[in-house]
Amino acid sequence: MARIPEDLDLLRQIVEHLPEVIWMSDPAKKQMLFISPAYEAIWGRTPESLYASPCSWLDAIHPEDRDRVLQAALTKQAGGQYNEEYRIICPDGSTRWIYDRAFPIRNASGEVYRIVGIAQDMTWRKHIETDLKESESRFSGVISIAADAIVMVDEAQRITLFNNGAERIFGYEASEVMGQPL
């Protein structure tokens, strides 16, 4: 069993300086037992507002994600399968992407009596993914219409890309050569 620090101030210092939101609630979601200061930095709402109204975090969730996240919170958290990505709308109108996971805490009888979670802002990752998809789409478009033959192979020398120019020059359809040895 892990050693519990005699000075809980040490634990408080750790949690208060993490960029992720650390939270703890009862299984029924009727009481917020703990919410770290990062909640205010990410959600733009005070921890006190969540203590006063434990379900108010749902109000910030994007309407398209809200029902899915609520259903997952009610059905998956106590089983330890809660692992959700969703959008929130901050008071300033900006949208952030959240990656939220939760874990059940059991008492001596094995009953779930608390849910602990970690939520982090992953907006930067979503922006990078979007930029990468756009870049891949542009690259793919340029490659496909190039007049020159462009052929790519993997480490086993099997064809992985055969553009329109290669089809015209070599007289094969891409579907005929993909996966074939060079």
XYZ file of N, CA, C and O in Angstrom:
728
model
N 0.849 -1.188 0.000
C 0.000 0.000 0.000
C 0.887 1.241 0.000
O 1.929 1.273 0.625
N 0.445 2.253 -0.720
C 1.206 3.492 -0.819
C 1.251 4.194 0.533
O 0.313 4.117 1.321
N 2.345 4.882 0.762
C 2.509 5.641 1.999
C 1.716 6.936 1.887
O 1.806 7.656 0.900
N 0.903 7.244 2.876
C 0.123 8.478 2.913
C 0.971 9.532 3.611
O 1.440 9.320 4.731
N 1.196 10.653 2.945
C 2.028 11.684 3.574
C 1.395 12.184 4.863
O 0.187 12.392 4.918
N 2.229 12.324 5.867
C 1.726 12.838 7.136
C 1.309 14.297 6.995
O 0.405 14.760 7.650
N 1.970 14.989 6.103
C 1.647 16.387 5.895
C 0.787 16.499 4.633
O 1.295 16.475 3.526
N -0.529 16.602 4.798
C -1.419 16.689 3.645
C -1.221 17.976 2.850
O -1.681 18.088 1.722
N -0.508 18.907 3.439
C -0.189 20.129 2.722
C 0.645 19.811 1.485
O 0.510 20.462 0.457
N 1.472 18.794 1.559
C 2.285 18.371 0.426
C 1.381 17.927 -0.728
O 1.563 18.333 -1.879
N 0.392 17.130 -0.433
C -0.555 16.679 -1.447
C -1.326 17.860 -2.029
O -1.523 17.959 -3.247
N -1.753 18.773 -1.179
C -2.467 19.967 -1.637
C -1.596 20.773 -2.591
O -2.053 21.212 -3.652
N -0.324 20.936 -2.269
C 0.581 21.689 -3.136
C 0.713 21.034 -4.509
O 0.724 21.722 -5.533
N 0.785 19.739 -4.538
C 0.892 19.023 -5.816
C -0.357 19.250 -6.650
O -0.293 19.663 -7.804
N -1.519 18.974 -6.063
C -2.784 19.066 -6.795
C -3.059 20.491 -7.262
O -3.529 20.706 -8.376
N -2.746 21.469 -6.440
C -3.036 22.853 -6.792
C -2.153 23.389 -7.917
O -2.469 24.400 -8.523
N -1.059 22.712 -8.200
C -0.151 23.191 -9.237
C -0.176 22.341 -10.510
O 0.561 22.616 -11.452
N -1.018 21.335 -10.548
C -1.161 20.540 -11.767
C -2.007 21.310 -12.777
O -2.990 21.942 -12.404
N -1.659 21.244 -14.058
C -2.484 21.926 -15.062
C -3.786 21.180 -15.358
O -4.700 21.741 -15.943
N -3.885 19.927 -14.943
C -5.098 19.145 -15.134
C -6.067 19.386 -13.980
O -5.655 19.685 -12.866
N -7.349 19.206 -14.277
C -8.371 19.316 -13.247
C -8.460 17.967 -12.541
O -8.667 16.938 -13.174
N -8.296 17.971 -11.247
C -8.492 16.778 -10.420
C -9.821 16.983 -9.709
O -10.053 18.032 -9.116
N -10.676 15.988 -9.796
C -11.998 16.131 -9.175
C -12.416 14.853 -8.474
O -11.919 13.777 -8.778
N -13.337 15.006 -7.525
C -13.888 13.866 -6.806
C -15.356 14.160 -6.496
O -15.696 15.250 -6.052
N -16.206 13.159 -6.777
C -17.628 13.314 -6.496
C -18.181 12.041 -5.881
O -17.504 11.009 -5.852
N -19.414 12.130 -5.409
C -20.102 10.922 -4.979
C -20.570 10.200 -6.247
O -20.672 10.815 -7.311
N -20.851 8.898 -6.182
C -21.236 8.151 -7.386
C -22.517 8.661 -8.055
O -22.659 8.556 -9.269
N -23.423 9.229 -7.283
C -24.685 9.715 -7.843
C -24.553 11.094 -8.494
O -25.516 11.600 -9.061
N -23.394 11.698 -8.388
C -23.142 13.031 -8.965
C -23.945 14.136 -8.287
O -24.207 15.168 -8.873
N -24.337 13.903 -7.048
C -25.125 14.900 -6.315
C -24.241 15.842 -5.501
O -24.684 16.904 -5.079
N -22.985 15.428 -5.260
C -22.089 16.233 -4.434
C -20.682 16.217 -5.015
O -20.129 15.155 -5.301
N -20.130 17.409 -5.210
C -18.742 17.539 -5.626
C -17.929 17.604 -4.340
O -18.115 18.502 -3.528
N -17.048 16.622 -4.149
C -16.256 16.554 -2.927
C -14.953 17.340 -3.032
O -14.452 17.854 -2.043
N -14.407 17.412 -4.265
C -13.174 18.173 -4.475
C -13.060 18.550 -5.947
O -13.412 17.766 -6.830
N -12.596 19.762 -6.186
C -12.275 20.207 -7.542
C -11.032 21.088 -7.446
O -10.966 21.983 -6.613
N -10.030 20.788 -8.230
C -8.774 21.536 -8.143
C -8.896 22.905 -8.816
O -9.792 23.137 -9.627
N -7.975 23.811 -8.481
C -8.016 25.164 -9.035
C -7.916 25.212 -10.565
O -8.350 26.182 -11.179
N -7.377 24.182 -11.198
C -7.273 24.168 -12.661
C -8.646 24.246 -13.327
O -8.752 24.636 -14.488
N -9.703 23.887 -12.604
C -11.063 23.985 -13.146
C -11.343 25.412 -13.595
O -11.883 25.638 -14.684
N -10.966 26.369 -12.780
C -11.213 27.762 -13.128
C -10.381 28.178 -14.338
O -10.870 28.875 -15.228
N -9.133 27.714 -14.402
C -8.262 28.065 -15.517
C -8.768 27.468 -16.834
O -8.663 28.102 -17.884
N -9.335 26.275 -16.799
C -9.784 25.608 -18.025
C -11.244 25.926 -18.336
O -11.574 26.326 -19.449
N -12.120 25.747 -17.385
C -13.558 25.943 -17.618
C -13.956 27.418 -17.566
O -15.010 27.798 -18.042
N -13.140 28.240 -16.883
C -13.498 29.648 -16.727
C -14.577 29.862 -15.689
O -15.243 30.884 -15.667
N -14.761 28.872 -14.827
C -15.755 28.935 -13.758
C -15.059 28.586 -12.452
O -14.120 27.803 -12.434
N -15.555 29.099 -11.358
C -14.886 28.873 -10.083
C -15.209 27.489 -9.515
O -16.308 26.965 -9.741
N -14.280 26.920 -8.767
C -14.587 25.675 -8.061
C -15.791 25.839 -7.141
O -16.600 24.915 -7.012
N -15.935 27.012 -6.529
C -17.051 27.259 -5.620
C -18.395 27.095 -6.339
O -19.368 26.607 -5.753
N -18.444 27.497 -7.607
C -19.695 27.356 -8.364
C -20.058 25.882 -8.538
O -21.233 25.522 -8.546
N -19.056 25.035 -8.645
C -19.304 23.598 -8.806
C -19.683 22.954 -7.475
O -20.510 22.042 -7.445
N -19.097 23.434 -6.387
C -19.506 22.927 -5.074
C -20.976 23.278 -4.806
O -21.731 22.469 -4.286
N -21.363 24.491 -5.190
C -22.742 24.944 -4.959
C -23.736 24.214 -5.857
O -24.861 23.942 -5.456
N -23.310 23.899 -7.070
C -24.188 23.235 -8.034
C -23.388 22.148 -8.748
O -22.805 22.386 -9.807
N -23.329 20.933 -8.162
C -22.445 19.873 -8.666
C -22.643 19.456 -10.122
O -21.726 18.930 -10.738
N -23.785 19.709 -10.685
C -24.019 19.341 -12.087
C -23.749 20.489 -13.045
O -23.925 20.334 -14.263
N -23.318 21.630 -12.544
C -23.138 22.797 -13.410
C -22.024 22.611 -14.439
O -22.009 23.300 -15.452
N -21.129 21.650 -14.218
C -20.089 21.394 -15.227
C -20.718 20.956 -16.545
O -20.195 21.233 -17.618
N -21.880 20.305 -16.455
C -22.578 19.861 -17.664
C -23.075 21.034 -18.504
O -23.165 20.935 -19.729
N -23.403 22.144 -17.843
C -23.899 23.316 -18.562
C -22.867 23.852 -19.545
O -23.226 24.445 -20.558
N -21.587 23.655 -19.242
C -20.519 24.159 -20.099
C -20.256 23.248 -21.295
O -19.641 23.679 -22.270
N -20.717 22.012 -21.244
C -20.437 21.076 -22.326
C -21.210 21.470 -23.579
O -22.380 21.832 -23.521
N -20.540 21.404 -24.685
C -21.147 21.744 -25.975
C -22.436 20.941 -26.144
O -22.463 19.741 -25.852
N -23.510 21.581 -26.613
C -24.795 20.875 -26.738
C -24.726 19.577 -27.544
O -25.438 18.621 -27.235
N -23.860 19.519 -28.558
C -23.745 18.296 -29.358
C -23.081 17.147 -28.591
O -23.219 15.992 -28.977
N -22.347 17.453 -27.526
C -21.630 16.437 -26.753
C -22.307 16.103 -25.426
O -22.026 15.075 -24.819
N -23.193 16.974 -24.967
C -23.727 16.906 -23.603
C -24.405 15.579 -23.267
O -24.087 14.955 -22.247
N -25.333 15.121 -24.083
C -26.061 13.884 -23.767
C -25.117 12.682 -23.692
O -25.240 11.850 -22.802
N -24.189 12.601 -24.641
C -23.223 11.490 -24.659
C -22.367 11.495 -23.393
O -22.160 10.461 -22.763
N -21.881 12.655 -23.005
C -21.015 12.753 -21.828
C -21.797 12.455 -20.552
O -21.308 11.736 -19.674
N -23.001 12.976 -20.449
C -23.833 12.700 -19.277
C -24.104 11.207 -19.162
O -23.960 10.622 -18.082
N -24.485 10.581 -20.256
C -24.746 9.141 -20.244
C -23.500 8.359 -19.822
O -23.583 7.440 -19.018
N -22.354 8.749 -20.353
C -21.100 8.071 -19.986
C -20.776 8.289 -18.512
O -20.334 7.358 -17.826
N -20.991 9.493 -18.008
C -20.708 9.780 -16.602
C -21.576 8.920 -15.685
O -21.106 8.401 -14.677
N -22.828 8.767 -16.053
C -23.745 8.006 -15.207
C -23.559 6.495 -15.323
O -23.868 5.765 -14.384
N -23.062 6.023 -16.445
C -22.976 4.571 -16.646
C -21.565 3.998 -16.613
O -21.391 2.827 -16.289
N -20.572 4.802 -16.941
C -19.209 4.267 -17.073
C -18.264 4.600 -15.924
O -17.294 3.884 -15.699
N -18.500 5.701 -15.228
C -17.543 6.126 -14.205
C -17.393 5.110 -13.085
O -16.280 4.780 -12.691
N -18.485 4.597 -12.570
C -18.413 3.652 -11.447
C -17.742 2.347 -11.855
O -17.203 1.641 -11.012
N -17.758 2.032 -13.130
C -17.106 0.811 -13.611
C -15.675 1.015 -14.046
O -14.986 0.065 -14.399
N -15.222 2.271 -14.045
C -13.843 2.557 -14.425
C -13.618 2.615 -15.924
O -12.488 2.593 -16.384
N -14.700 2.710 -16.719
C -14.546 2.767 -18.169
C -14.745 4.173 -18.747
O -14.816 4.338 -19.949
N -14.852 5.165 -17.905
C -15.097 6.528 -18.378
C -13.808 7.113 -18.934
O -12.808 7.247 -18.229
N -13.840 7.432 -20.221
C -12.670 7.933 -20.926
C -13.217 8.744 -22.103
O -13.428 8.203 -23.176
N -13.490 10.028 -21.880
C -14.259 10.815 -22.842
C -13.513 12.046 -23.347
O -12.759 12.677 -22.610
N -13.757 12.358 -24.607
C -13.323 13.609 -25.213
C -14.581 14.397 -25.524
O -15.535 13.848 -26.079
N -14.581 15.676 -25.169
C -15.749 16.514 -25.450
C -15.343 17.976 -25.471
O -14.242 18.339 -25.051
N -16.239 18.782 -25.978
C -16.017 20.223 -26.052
C -16.766 20.929 -24.936
O -17.854 20.490 -24.560
N -16.157 22.006 -24.457
C -16.855 22.889 -23.519
C -16.881 24.285 -24.128
O -16.037 24.627 -24.952
N -17.865 25.041 -23.717
C -17.957 26.440 -24.134
C -17.691 27.280 -22.896
O -18.423 27.196 -21.905
N -16.637 28.057 -22.952
C -16.229 28.892 -21.821
C -17.100 30.143 -21.761
O -17.731 30.522 -22.747
N -17.132 30.802 -20.598
C -17.948 32.014 -20.461
C -17.606 33.098 -21.491
O -18.470 33.876 -21.876
N -16.355 33.123 -21.973
C -15.975 34.129 -22.978
C -16.391 33.724 -24.392
O -16.108 34.430 -25.357
N -17.062 32.553 -24.531
C -17.537 32.090 -25.831
C -16.569 31.183 -26.568
O -16.928 30.596 -27.584
N -15.342 31.059 -26.064
C -14.374 30.186 -26.724
C -14.725 28.717 -26.459
O -15.407 28.397 -25.488
N -14.269 27.859 -27.342
C -14.507 26.427 -27.207
C -13.184 25.743 -26.885
O -12.154 26.058 -27.483
N -13.236 24.826 -25.962
C -12.056 24.036 -25.609
C -12.413 22.562 -25.694
O -13.554 22.170 -25.429
N -11.413 21.759 -26.032
C -11.569 20.304 -26.043
C -11.035 19.745 -24.742
O -9.948 20.142 -24.283
N -11.772 18.818 -24.144
C -11.416 18.225 -22.857
C -11.250 16.722 -23.024
O -12.039 16.079 -23.711
N -10.222 16.188 -22.386
C -10.050 14.745 -22.273
C -10.242 14.432 -20.799
O -9.511 14.925 -19.947
N -11.268 13.657 -20.485
C -11.693 13.423 -19.097
C -11.745 11.924 -18.841
O -12.283 11.165 -19.634
N -11.158 11.482 -17.742
C -11.231 10.071 -17.344
C -11.567 9.999 -15.863
O -11.292 10.932 -15.117
N -12.188 8.893 -15.474
C -12.622 8.752 -14.092
C -12.408 7.325 -13.609
O -12.395 6.383 -14.403
N -12.254 7.206 -12.302
C -11.954 5.932 -11.672
C -12.776 5.775 -10.396
O -12.898 6.722 -9.634
N -13.316 4.599 -10.162
C -14.088 4.396 -8.932
C -13.168 4.183 -7.737
O -12.093 3.592 -7.853
N -13.592 4.662 -6.582
C -12.913 4.404 -5.314
C -13.878 3.555 -4.489
O -15.042 3.905 -4.315
N -13.381 2.432 -4.002
C -14.234 1.489 -3.270
C -13.914 1.523 -1.779
O -12.775 1.728 -1.389
N -14.942 1.274 -0.975
C -14.745 1.187 0.470
C -14.317 -0.239 0.829
O -14.136 -1.083 -0.052
N -14.190 -0.515 2.107
C -13.732 -1.835 2.567
C -14.671 -2.965 2.143
O -14.248 -4.108 1.981
N -15.936 -2.641 1.906
C -16.920 -3.645 1.468
C -16.921 -3.848 -0.038
O -17.671 -4.665 -0.555
N -16.100 -3.069 -0.744
C -16.043 -3.189 -2.193
C -17.050 -2.332 -2.941
O -17.133 -2.387 -4.156
N -17.812 -1.525 -2.212
C -18.802 -0.658 -2.846
C -18.146 0.634 -3.308
O -17.295 1.192 -2.613
N -18.562 1.112 -4.475
C -18.053 2.384 -4.979
C -18.683 3.495 -4.147
O -19.904 3.592 -4.058
N -17.848 4.293 -3.508
C -18.392 5.384 -2.709
C -17.868 6.754 -3.144
O -18.371 7.785 -2.680
N -16.919 6.763 -4.071
C -16.423 8.014 -4.635
C -15.965 7.757 -6.069
O -15.577 6.652 -6.414
N -16.000 8.809 -6.840
C -15.454 8.772 -8.195
C -14.386 9.861 -8.258
O -14.629 11.004 -7.858
N -13.211 9.494 -8.736
C -12.111 10.446 -8.886
C -11.821 10.584 -10.369
O -11.832 9.592 -11.107
N -11.576 11.808 -10.799
C -11.321 12.026 -12.213
C -10.204 13.006 -12.474
O -9.786 13.758 -11.594
N -9.735 12.950 -13.714
C -8.703 13.860 -14.201
C -9.185 14.376 -15.552
O -9.491 13.590 -16.448
N -9.269 15.687 -15.672
C -9.688 16.299 -16.931
C -8.599 17.256 -17.386
O -8.059 18.013 -16.587
N -8.272 17.173 -18.677
C -7.236 18.073 -19.173
C -7.690 18.758 -20.455
O -8.485 18.217 -21.221
N -7.176 19.943 -20.643
C -7.443 20.723 -21.846
C -6.568 20.156 -22.959
O -5.351 20.115 -22.848
N -7.195 19.671 -24.023
C -6.437 19.123 -25.145
C -6.749 19.892 -26.427
O -6.597 19.375 -27.533
N -7.147 21.140 -26.263
C -7.479 21.982 -27.406
C -6.305 22.083 -28.360
O -6.467 21.982 -29.573
N -5.112 22.260 -27.842
C -3.915 22.382 -28.680
C -3.745 21.149 -29.564
O -3.404 21.246 -30.733
N -4.019 19.953 -28.994
C -3.878 18.709 -29.765
C -4.905 18.648 -30.882
O -4.610 18.227 -32.001
N -6.135 19.068 -30.601
C -7.175 19.070 -31.627
C -6.822 20.030 -32.754
O -7.065 19.736 -33.928
N -6.229 21.185 -32.433
C -5.804 22.122 -33.470
C -4.709 21.503 -34.336
O -4.727 21.636 -35.565
N -3.774 20.825 -33.710
C -2.691 20.170 -34.452
C -3.263 19.073 -35.352
O -2.860 18.944 -36.513
N -4.206 18.280 -34.838
C -4.828 17.225 -35.647
C -5.539 17.818 -36.857
O -5.430 17.288 -37.965
N -6.260 18.910 -36.662
C -6.966 19.566 -37.765
C -5.980 20.078 -38.805
O -6.165 19.877 -40.010
N -4.923 20.742 -38.337
C -3.904 21.251 -39.256
C -3.247 20.114 -40.030
O -2.992 20.239 -41.232
N -2.982 19.004 -39.354
C -2.352 17.854 -40.013
C -3.273 17.266 -41.076
O -2.835 16.953 -42.186
N -4.555 17.132 -40.776
C -5.512 16.602 -41.758
C -5.586 17.507 -42.985
O -5.634 17.035 -44.115
N -5.613 18.823 -42.751
C -5.647 19.764 -43.879
C -4.384 19.649 -44.716
O -4.441 19.647 -45.947
N -3.236 19.536 -44.055
C -1.967 19.394 -44.760
C -1.923 18.093 -45.563
O -1.491 18.084 -46.721
N -2.379 17.008 -44.952
C -2.411 15.722 -45.659
C -3.332 15.791 -46.866
O -3.027 15.239 -47.926
N -4.456 16.467 -46.733
C -5.406 16.600 -47.832
C -4.781 17.388 -48.987
O -4.908 16.991 -50.152
N -4.110 18.483 -48.667
C -3.441 19.272 -49.711
C -2.357 18.453 -50.388
O -2.246 18.429 -51.612
N -1.546 17.753 -49.586
C -0.459 16.930 -50.119
C -1.017 15.846 -51.031
O -0.532 15.625 -52.136
N -2.065 15.186 -50.578
C -2.691 14.115 -51.352
C -3.229 14.653 -52.668
O -3.082 14.017 -53.719
N -3.833 15.826 -52.636
C -4.360 16.427 -53.858
C -3.272 16.756 -54.857
O -3.409 16.494 -56.057
N -2.178 17.321 -54.374
C -1.054 17.659 -55.253
C -0.448 16.393 -55.853
O -0.188 16.321 -57.054
N -0.243 15.383 -55.035
C 0.355 14.124 -55.500
C -0.532 13.472 -56.558
O -0.051 13.004 -57.586
N -1.837 13.436 -56.303
C -2.723 12.710 -57.225
C -2.799 13.363 -58.600
O -2.940 12.670 -59.593
N -2.699 14.701 -58.696
C -2.831 15.358 -60.004
C -1.496 15.641 -60.678
O -1.472 16.135 -61.802
N -0.395 15.319 -60.022
C 0.916 15.575 -60.617
C 1.056 14.813 -61.935
O 0.665 13.655 -62.051
N 1.627 15.479 -62.947
C 1.828 14.845 -64.255
C 2.942 13.805 -64.201
O 2.920 12.833 -64.943
N 3.900 14.007 -63.321
C 5.008 13.062 -63.184
C 4.566 11.836 -62.400
O 3.665 11.896 -61.575
N 5.246 10.738 -62.650
C 4.980 9.504 -61.903
C 5.548 9.647 -60.500
O 6.715 10.004 -60.328
N 4.719 9.389 -59.523
C 5.178 9.378 -58.128
C 4.780 8.038 -57.548
O 3.603 7.682 -57.500
N 5.805 7.282 -57.152
C 5.602 5.950 -56.590
C 6.327 5.909 -55.256
O 7.489 6.305 -55.171
N 5.632 5.452 -54.217
C 6.270 5.290 -52.906
C 6.219 3.826 -52.534
O 5.277 3.107 -52.883
N 7.268 3.398 -51.820
C 7.330 2.018 -51.347
C 7.610 2.017 -49.858
O 8.161 2.970 -49.313
N 7.241 0.927 -49.188
C 7.523 0.791 -47.767
C 8.882 0.119 -47.585
O 9.611 -0.116 -48.564
N 9.211 -0.202 -46.347
C 10.516 -0.804 -46.044
C 10.689 -2.184 -46.679
O 11.815 -2.640 -46.884
N 9.596 -2.833 -47.043
C 9.670 -4.147 -47.708
C 9.639 -3.992 -49.231
O 9.498 -4.990 -49.949
N 9.762 -2.766 -49.711
C 9.764 -2.466 -51.142
C 8.434 -2.803 -51.822
O 8.390 -3.163 -52.987
N 7.334 -2.690 -51.075
C 5.997 -2.879 -51.634
C 5.405 -1.500 -51.919
O 5.574 -0.566 -51.140
N 4.696 -1.384 -53.014
C 4.153 -0.102 -53.446
C 3.043 0.352 -52.497
O 2.104 -0.389 -52.222
N 3.184 1.581 -52.004
C 2.195 2.152 -51.090
C 1.507 3.377 -51.688
O 0.490 3.828 -51.165
N 2.072 3.933 -52.752
C 1.454 5.074 -53.426
C 1.788 4.969 -54.910
O 2.935 4.694 -55.293
N 0.787 5.165 -55.742
C 0.940 5.092 -57.194
C -0.029 6.125 -57.751
O -1.229 5.896 -57.817
N 0.483 7.299 -58.120
C -0.400 8.402 -58.494
C -0.901 8.293 -59.934
O -0.536 7.370 -60.684
N -1.742 9.274 -60.339
C -2.304 9.291 -61.699
C -1.210 9.354 -62.761
O -1.328 8.724 -63.820
N -0.165 10.132 -62.490
C 0.952 10.219 -63.439
C 1.617 8.871 -63.626
O 1.974 8.495 -64.755
N 1.768 8.107 -62.561
C 2.366 6.771 -62.659
C 1.448 5.844 -63.448
O 1.916 5.019 -64.254
N 0.157 5.967 -63.250
C -0.794 5.148 -64.011
C -0.653 5.422 -65.510
O -0.605 4.498 -66.329
N -0.579 6.700 -65.861
C -0.475 7.081 -67.263
C 0.857 6.632 -67.876
O 0.887 6.062 -68.966
N 1.946 6.821 -67.148
C 3.279 6.505 -67.683
C 3.516 4.995 -67.747
O 4.038 4.478 -68.741
N 3.133 4.266 -66.695
C 3.436 2.828 -66.638
C 2.309 1.941 -67.170
O 2.504 0.753 -67.400
N 1.122 2.495 -67.350
C 0.025 1.736 -67.924
C -0.688 0.785 -66.967
O -1.418 -0.105 -67.401
N -0.497 0.967 -65.671
C -1.193 0.146 -64.668
C -2.115 1.031 -63.847
O -1.822 2.195 -63.613
N -3.215 0.453 -63.392
C -4.087 1.139 -62.446
C -3.468 1.009 -61.059
O -2.843 -0.016 -60.744
N -3.658 2.005 -60.235
C -3.122 1.956 -58.867
C -3.627 0.720 -58.136
O -2.871 0.067 -57.402
N -4.883 0.373 -58.358
C -5.452 -0.793 -57.670
C -4.739 -2.098 -58.040
O -4.748 -3.050 -57.270
N -4.108 -2.140 -59.204
C -3.395 -3.336 -59.646
C -2.034 -3.501 -58.965
O -1.557 -4.620 -58.792
N -1.423 -2.381 -58.598
C -0.026 -2.446 -58.109
C 0.118 -2.212 -56.619
O 1.172 -2.516 -56.050
N -0.908 -1.632 -55.976
C -0.779 -1.336 -54.549
C -0.490 -2.610 -53.764
O -1.151 -3.632 -53.947
N 0.542 -2.560 -52.910
C 0.924 -3.697 -52.100
C 1.828 -4.686 -52.812
O 2.332 -5.629 -52.197
N 2.055 -4.478 -54.089
C 2.909 -5.369 -54.870
C 4.378 -4.988 -54.701
O 4.699 -3.814 -54.458
N 5.288 -5.932 -54.856
C 6.724 -5.586 -54.803
C 7.082 -4.639 -55.950
O 6.515 -4.753 -57.046
N 7.972 -3.735 -55.705
C 8.403 -2.776 -56.718
C 8.995 -3.498 -57.898
O 8.756 -3.206 -59.032
